[in-house]
């Protein structure tokens, strides 16, 4: 689908992320607010000096109304978090990035989390997708969410195909206030888009107001997610006031690249992606084939140094597999100076990925039955 987010060298839409993304350009285009050093200091103060490494490293890039929601928090009005997943496939490591950040927010701000699984969206998106399969995957993906250690007392799943009457009613109310022309402008829908997809923005907007309906009072909502989802919040924020709710606030993260050259990690490129269900052997094989910033020969690498700035293996350490800043800096310097070669650097990443997968898969096994208990049944 082509949308108004298209530019010469990159595309970012909720369904497609391609090319070398210039985030400053994207932030301008989307009209979001960059995360400034002042904002970072403010968050740091509220979290007793403990900043998540994704904030420290600039992986959290922009927001909408974060200052407003922090004002609310400081005046004693707690916010809830909302994020989600379109269950078209098993979860991959890229999806975990906004969810790990969300878990940190849940812990630091003692917030309830509403997590939507849009099995209906993924059924509607592609002709070949079966509804039964996307619903099955919704439960599978939700198990990955729980395996990250979210507080089960404060975590609530919304599975679209099983959502209740109150949820449907909000979506209908939202849809009444949004015209096709607006949605077409934001998402680039065409005459041949099926009408289910055209309605979907109302379904994805509904969890922004659902907690208010369930609690019987206005609840501020903060949405941590990849910046590709922002077009939804633009439409939702436009109708919030008219429906009597707060505008949702959002905080946006960058994408982690896949293992192969170019583009974000995406389920549509399985060789470039590690799924949480991959075997250790397969994961290791994928990491070892990764695109790096290495030179053509070892001699050259020793002489010229590597190029961590364009290395996907380094990007994986930065976003997921090295939380210690000084060790990350050391890896960068050792690469630049030609002391660290790509072989051992990849092997170490493969070992870390395998340890992560083994631990995560054991937790998934433990929590498999728990998801159903946390699905909202009105
Ligand atoms: P989905 O399933 O495409 O993506 C789920 C979340 O993962 C993020 N993401 C990534 N983050 C970092 N690096 C990557 N390589 C990467 N790939 C994906 C996405 O930005 C997203 O945050 N329609 C939605 C489901 C949804 C939703 C929501 C998402 C419903 N309500 C509220 C976020 C917030 C979807 O298909 O997401």
Coordinates of C-alpha atoms and ligand atoms in Angstrom, one line a residue:
X1 CA 0.0 0.0 0.0
X2 CA 1.3 3.5 -0.8
X3 CA 0.7 6.2 1.7
X4 CA 1.5 9.7 2.4
X5 CA 4.5 8.5 4.5
X6 CA 6.3 7.6 1.3
X7 CA 9.4 9.4 0.5
X8 CA 12.2 9.0 -2.0
X9 CA 14.4 6.7 0.0
X10 CA 12.3 5.1 2.7
X11 CA 8.8 4.0 3.5
X12 CA 7.2 3.7 7.0
X13 CA 3.6 2.6 7.3
X14 CA 2.0 0.2 9.8
X15 CA 2.3 -2.6 7.2
X16 CA 5.6 -1.8 5.5
X17 CA 9.0 -0.5 6.6
X18 CA 11.6 -0.3 3.8
X19 CA 14.9 1.5 3.1
X20 CA 17.3 3.5 5.2
X21 CA 15.2 5.4 7.6
X22 CA 16.1 9.0 8.4
X23 CA 14.4 9.3 11.8
X24 CA 14.7 13.1 12.0
X25 CA 12.9 13.4 8.7
X26 CA 10.3 10.9 9.7
X27 CA 9.6 12.7 13.0
X28 CA 9.0 15.9 11.0
X29 CA 6.8 14.2 8.6
X30 CA 4.7 12.4 11.3
X31 CA 4.6 15.6 13.3
X32 CA 5.8 14.0 16.5
X33 CA 8.0 15.5 19.1
X34 CA 11.7 14.4 19.4
X35 CA 12.8 13.2 22.8
X36 CA 15.1 16.0 24.1
X37 CA 17.8 15.8 26.8
X38 CA 15.3 17.8 29.1
X39 CA 12.7 15.0 28.6
X40 CA 15.3 12.4 29.4
X41 CA 16.2 14.2 32.6
X42 CA 12.6 14.5 33.6
X43 CA 12.0 10.7 33.1
X44 CA 15.2 10.0 35.1
X45 CA 14.0 12.1 38.0
X46 CA 10.7 10.2 38.1
X47 CA 12.4 6.8 37.9
X48 CA 14.9 7.6 40.7
X49 CA 17.8 7.9 38.4
X50 CA 17.3 4.5 36.7
X51 CA 17.0 5.1 33.0
X52 CA 16.3 2.2 30.6
X53 CA 19.2 1.6 28.3
X54 CA 16.8 2.2 25.3
X55 CA 16.4 5.8 26.5
X56 CA 20.1 6.2 27.3
X57 CA 21.0 5.0 23.8
X58 CA 18.5 7.1 21.9
X59 CA 16.5 4.1 20.7
X60 CA 13.4 5.9 22.1
X61 CA 13.1 8.7 19.7
X62 CA 9.9 10.7 19.9
X63 CA 6.6 11.1 21.6
X64 CA 3.2 12.7 21.6
X65 CA 2.1 14.5 24.8
X66 CA 4.5 12.7 27.1
X67 CA 5.0 15.9 29.1
X68 CA 1.2 16.0 29.6
X69 CA 0.9 12.4 30.8
X70 CA 3.9 12.9 33.2
X71 CA 2.2 16.0 34.6
X72 CA -0.9 13.9 35.2
X73 CA 1.3 11.3 36.9
X74 CA 2.9 13.9 39.1
X75 CA -0.4 15.2 40.1
X76 CA -1.5 11.8 41.3
X77 CA -3.5 10.6 38.2
X78 CA -2.0 7.3 37.2
X79 CA -1.8 6.3 33.5
X80 CA -2.3 2.9 31.9
X81 CA -0.2 1.5 29.1
X82 CA -1.5 0.2 25.8
X83 CA 0.5 -1.7 23.2
X84 CA -0.1 -4.6 20.8
X85 CA 0.7 -7.1 18.2
X86 CA -0.7 -8.2 14.8
X87 CA -0.5 -12.0 15.1
X88 CA 0.4 -13.0 11.5
X89 CA 3.4 -15.1 12.6
X90 CA 5.4 -16.2 15.6
X91 CA 7.0 -13.4 17.6
X92 CA 10.4 -12.2 16.6
X93 CA 13.1 -10.5 18.6
X94 CA 12.3 -7.1 17.1
X95 CA 8.8 -7.2 18.5
X96 CA 10.2 -7.8 21.9
X97 CA 12.0 -4.4 21.9
X98 CA 8.9 -2.2 22.5
X99 CA 7.5 -4.8 24.9
X100 CA 10.6 -4.9 27.0
X101 CA 10.5 -1.1 27.2
X102 CA 6.8 -1.4 28.1
X103 CA 7.6 -3.8 30.9
X104 CA 10.1 -1.3 32.3
X105 CA 7.4 1.4 32.2
X106 CA 4.9 -0.9 33.9
X107 CA 7.4 -1.5 36.7
X108 CA 8.6 2.1 37.1
X109 CA 5.1 3.7 37.0
X110 CA 3.1 0.8 38.5
X111 CA 0.9 0.9 35.4
X112 CA -1.8 -1.4 34.1
X113 CA -1.1 -2.7 30.6
X114 CA -3.8 -3.3 28.0
X115 CA -2.3 -5.4 25.2
X116 CA -4.3 -5.8 22.0
X117 CA -3.9 -8.8 19.6
X118 CA -5.4 -7.8 16.2
X119 CA -6.1 -11.3 14.9
X120 CA -8.9 -9.7 12.9
X121 CA -6.5 -7.2 11.2
X122 CA -4.1 -10.0 10.2
X123 CA -7.0 -12.1 8.9
X124 CA -8.2 -9.2 6.8
X125 CA -4.8 -8.1 5.5
X126 CA -4.0 -11.0 3.3
X127 CA -6.3 -13.3 1.3
X128 CA -4.3 -16.4 2.3
X129 CA -4.5 -15.8 6.1
X130 CA -7.1 -17.9 7.9
X131 CA -8.9 -16.5 10.9
X132 CA -8.4 -19.7 12.9
X133 CA -4.6 -19.4 12.4
X134 CA -4.4 -15.7 13.4
X135 CA -6.4 -16.4 16.5
X136 CA -4.2 -19.3 17.4
X137 CA -1.1 -17.0 16.9
X138 CA -2.7 -14.3 19.1
X139 CA -2.5 -16.7 22.0
X140 CA 1.0 -17.8 21.0
X141 CA 2.2 -14.2 20.8
X142 CA 0.6 -13.3 24.1
X143 CA 2.6 -16.1 25.7
X144 CA 5.8 -14.3 24.5
X145 CA 4.5 -11.1 26.2
X146 CA 4.0 -12.8 29.5
X147 CA 7.4 -14.6 29.2
X148 CA 9.0 -11.1 29.4
X149 CA 7.9 -10.9 33.0
X150 CA 4.9 -8.5 32.9
X151 CA 3.0 -8.4 36.2
X152 CA 0.0 -10.7 35.6
X153 CA -2.1 -8.7 38.1
X154 CA -1.7 -5.7 35.9
X155 CA -1.7 -7.1 32.4
X156 CA -4.9 -7.5 30.4
X157 CA -5.2 -8.9 26.9
X158 CA -7.7 -7.9 24.3
X159 CA -8.1 -10.5 21.6
X160 CA -10.1 -8.7 18.9
X161 CA -12.1 -11.7 17.7
X162 CA -13.2 -12.4 21.3
X163 CA -13.7 -8.8 22.5
X164 CA -16.9 -7.9 24.3
X165 CA -19.8 -5.7 23.6
X166 CA -18.4 -2.6 25.4
X167 CA -15.3 -2.8 23.2
X168 CA -17.3 -3.1 20.0
X169 CA -19.4 -0.2 21.0
X170 CA -16.4 2.1 21.5
X171 CA -15.1 1.1 18.1
X172 CA -18.4 1.9 16.5
X173 CA -18.5 5.3 18.2
X174 CA -15.0 6.0 17.0
X175 CA -15.8 5.0 13.4
X176 CA -18.8 7.3 13.3
X177 CA -16.4 10.3 13.8
X178 CA -13.8 9.3 11.2
X179 CA -14.5 9.7 7.5
X180 CA -13.1 7.5 4.7
X181 CA -11.4 10.5 3.3
X182 CA -9.4 11.0 6.5
X183 CA -8.4 7.3 6.7
X184 CA -7.5 7.2 3.1
X185 CA -5.2 10.2 3.6
X186 CA -3.5 8.7 6.6
X187 CA -3.2 5.1 5.5
X188 CA -3.3 5.3 1.7
X189 CA -6.3 2.9 1.3
X190 CA -7.6 2.6 -2.2
X191 CA -10.8 1.6 -3.9
X192 CA -9.7 -2.0 -3.8
X193 CA -8.9 -2.1 -0.1
X194 CA -11.4 -4.4 1.6
X195 CA -13.8 -2.6 3.9
X196 CA -12.7 -4.6 7.0
X197 CA -9.2 -2.9 6.7
X198 CA -10.9 0.4 6.3
X199 CA -12.7 -0.1 9.6
X200 CA -9.7 -1.5 11.4
X201 CA -8.3 1.9 12.6
X202 CA -11.4 2.2 14.8
X203 CA -10.6 -1.2 16.3
X204 CA -7.0 -0.3 17.0
X205 CA -8.1 3.0 18.5
X206 CA -10.6 1.4 20.8
X207 CA -8.1 0.3 23.5
X208 CA -7.2 4.0 23.9
X209 CA -10.6 4.6 25.5
X210 CA -11.6 1.1 26.7
X211 CA -9.9 1.4 30.1
X212 CA -11.9 4.6 30.7
X213 CA -15.1 2.7 29.9
X214 CA -14.2 -0.3 32.1
X215 CA -13.2 1.9 35.0
X216 CA -16.0 4.4 34.6
X217 CA -13.6 7.4 34.7
X218 CA -11.2 9.0 32.2
X219 CA -7.8 7.1 32.3
X220 CA -4.7 8.7 30.7
X221 CA -3.2 6.3 28.2
X222 CA 0.5 6.0 27.1
X223 CA 1.3 3.9 24.0
X224 CA 4.9 2.6 23.8
X225 CA 5.4 1.2 20.2
X226 CA 7.5 1.3 17.1
X227 CA 7.0 4.6 15.2
X228 CA 5.3 2.7 12.4
X229 CA 2.1 2.5 14.4
X230 CA 1.9 6.3 14.9
X231 CA -0.6 7.0 12.1
X232 CA -3.2 5.2 14.2
X233 CA -2.7 7.6 17.1
X234 CA -3.0 10.6 14.8
X235 CA -6.5 9.5 13.8
X236 CA -7.4 8.5 17.4
X237 CA -6.2 11.8 18.9
X238 CA -8.4 13.7 16.5
X239 CA -11.6 12.2 17.8
X240 CA -10.8 11.8 21.5
X241 CA -12.1 15.1 22.7
X242 CA -15.3 14.8 20.7
X243 CA -16.0 11.5 22.4
X244 CA -15.2 12.9 25.8
X245 CA -11.9 11.1 26.4
X246 CA -8.3 12.2 26.9
X247 CA -6.1 12.1 23.8
X248 CA -3.8 9.1 24.1
X249 CA -0.1 9.9 24.5
X250 CA 2.6 7.9 22.7
X251 CA 6.3 7.1 23.0
X252 CA 8.0 5.8 19.9
X253 CA 10.9 3.5 19.4
X254 CA 13.3 2.9 16.5
X255 CA 13.4 -0.4 14.6
X256 CA 16.1 -3.0 15.0
X257 CA 17.4 -4.2 11.6
X258 CA 17.3 -7.8 10.5
X259 CA 20.4 -9.9 10.3
X260 CA 20.7 -9.5 6.5
X261 CA 21.7 -6.2 4.9
X262 CA 19.0 -3.4 4.8
X263 CA 15.6 -3.0 6.3
X264 CA 14.0 -3.7 9.7
X265 CA 13.7 -7.1 11.2
X266 CA 10.5 -8.5 9.8
X267 CA 8.7 -11.8 9.8
X268 CA 8.4 -11.7 6.1
X269 CA 12.2 -12.2 5.9
X270 CA 12.7 -15.3 8.0
X271 CA 16.4 -15.7 7.2
X272 CA 17.0 -12.2 8.5
X273 CA 14.9 -12.7 11.6
X274 CA 15.1 -14.8 14.8
X275 CA 11.7 -16.0 16.0
X276 CA 11.3 -16.8 19.7
X277 CA 10.3 -20.3 18.7
X278 CA 13.5 -20.9 16.6
X279 CA 15.7 -23.8 17.7
X280 CA 19.2 -22.9 19.1
X281 CA 20.8 -24.5 16.1
X282 CA 18.8 -22.5 13.6
X283 CA 19.3 -19.3 15.5
X284 CA 23.1 -19.8 15.7
X285 CA 23.2 -20.5 11.9
X286 CA 21.2 -17.3 11.2
X287 CA 23.5 -15.1 13.4
X288 CA 26.6 -16.5 11.8
X289 CA 25.4 -15.5 8.4
X290 CA 24.6 -11.9 9.5
X291 CA 25.6 -8.8 7.6
X292 CA 28.4 -7.0 9.5
X293 CA 30.5 -3.9 9.0
X294 CA 33.6 -6.1 8.5
X295 CA 36.3 -5.6 5.8
X296 CA 37.0 -8.0 3.0
X297 CA 40.0 -9.6 4.6
X298 CA 41.3 -10.0 8.2
X299 CA 44.4 -8.1 7.2
X300 CA 42.3 -5.2 6.1
X301 CA 40.2 -5.3 9.2
X302 CA 43.3 -5.2 11.4
X303 CA 44.7 -2.3 9.5
X304 CA 41.5 -0.2 8.9
X305 CA 39.3 -1.4 11.7
X306 CA 35.7 -2.5 11.3
X307 CA 32.6 -0.3 10.7
X308 CA 30.2 -0.8 13.7
X309 CA 28.1 2.1 12.4
X310 CA 26.8 0.0 9.6
X311 CA 26.9 -3.4 11.3
X312 CA 23.7 -5.3 12.1
X313 CA 25.5 -7.5 14.6
X314 CA 26.5 -4.3 16.5
X315 CA 22.9 -3.0 16.2
X316 CA 21.7 -6.2 17.9
X317 CA 24.1 -5.8 20.8
X318 CA 22.9 -2.2 21.1
X319 CA 19.2 -2.8 21.0
X320 CA 18.9 -6.2 22.8
X321 CA 22.0 -8.1 23.8
X322 CA 24.3 -5.7 25.7
X323 CA 22.7 -3.7 28.5
X324 CA 26.0 -2.5 29.9
X325 CA 27.0 0.8 28.3
X326 CA 30.7 0.5 29.0
X327 CA 30.9 -3.0 27.5
X328 CA 29.0 -1.7 24.5
X329 CA 31.5 1.2 24.1
X330 CA 34.4 -1.2 24.5
X331 CA 32.9 -3.4 21.7
X332 CA 32.6 -0.4 19.4
X333 CA 36.2 0.7 20.2
X334 CA 37.7 -2.8 19.8
X335 CA 35.9 -3.1 16.4
X336 CA 37.1 0.4 15.2
X337 CA 40.6 -0.3 16.3
X338 CA 40.8 -3.6 14.4
X339 CA 41.3 -5.7 17.6
X340 CA 37.9 -7.4 17.4
X341 CA 37.2 -9.6 14.4
X342 CA 33.7 -10.4 13.1
X343 CA 33.9 -14.1 13.7
X344 CA 34.2 -14.0 17.5
X345 CA 31.8 -11.0 17.7
X346 CA 29.2 -13.0 15.8
X347 CA 29.9 -16.2 17.9
X348 CA 29.4 -14.2 21.1
X349 CA 26.1 -12.8 19.8
X350 CA 25.0 -16.3 18.8
X351 CA 25.8 -17.6 22.3
X352 CA 23.8 -14.8 23.9
X353 CA 20.8 -15.3 21.5
X354 CA 20.8 -19.0 22.3
X355 CA 20.9 -18.4 26.1
X356 CA 18.0 -15.9 25.7
X357 CA 16.0 -18.3 23.6
X358 CA 16.4 -21.2 26.0
X359 CA 15.3 -19.2 28.9
X360 CA 12.5 -17.5 27.0
X361 CA 11.2 -20.8 25.7
X362 CA 11.2 -22.4 29.2
X363 CA 9.1 -19.4 30.4
X364 CA 6.7 -19.7 27.5
X365 CA 6.2 -23.4 28.4
X366 CA 5.4 -22.4 32.0
X367 CA 3.0 -19.6 31.1
X368 CA 1.1 -21.2 28.2
X369 CA -2.1 -21.7 30.2
X370 CA -1.9 -18.3 31.9
X371 CA -2.8 -16.1 28.8
X372 CA -6.5 -17.3 28.7
X373 CA -6.9 -16.1 32.3
X374 CA -5.7 -12.6 31.5
X375 CA -7.9 -12.1 28.4
X376 CA -10.6 -9.5 29.2
X377 CA -14.0 -11.1 29.3
X378 CA -16.5 -8.4 29.9
Ligands
LIG1 P1 3.1 -5.6 14.7 O1 2.7 -6.9 15.1 O2 3.5 -5.3 13.3 O3 4.3 -5.1 15.6 C1 4.2 -5.2 17.0 C2 5.2 -4.2 17.7 O4 6.5 -4.5 17.3 C3 7.1 -3.3 16.7 N1 8.2 -3.8 15.8 C4 9.5 -3.6 15.9 N2 10.2 -2.9 16.9 C5 11.5 -2.8 16.7 N3 12.2 -3.4 15.7 C6 11.6 -4.1 14.8 N4 12.3 -4.7 13.8 C7 10.1 -4.2 14.9 N5 9.2 -4.8 14.1 C8 8.0 -4.6 14.7 C9 6.0 -2.5 16.1 O5 6.3 -1.2 15.9 C10 4.9 -2.7 17.2 O6 5.1 -1.9 18.3 N6 -1.4 -3.4 14.1 C11 -0.3 -3.7 15.1 C12 -0.8 -4.4 16.4 C13 -1.3 -3.4 17.4 C14 -0.5 -2.4 18.1 C15 -1.4 -1.7 19.0 C16 0.9 -2.2 18.0 C17 -2.6 -3.2 17.8 N7 -2.6 -2.2 18.8 C18 -0.9 -0.7 19.8 C19 1.4 -1.2 18.9 C20 0.5 -0.5 19.8 C21 0.7 -4.6 14.4 O7 0.4 -5.3 13.5 O8 1.9 -4.6 15.1

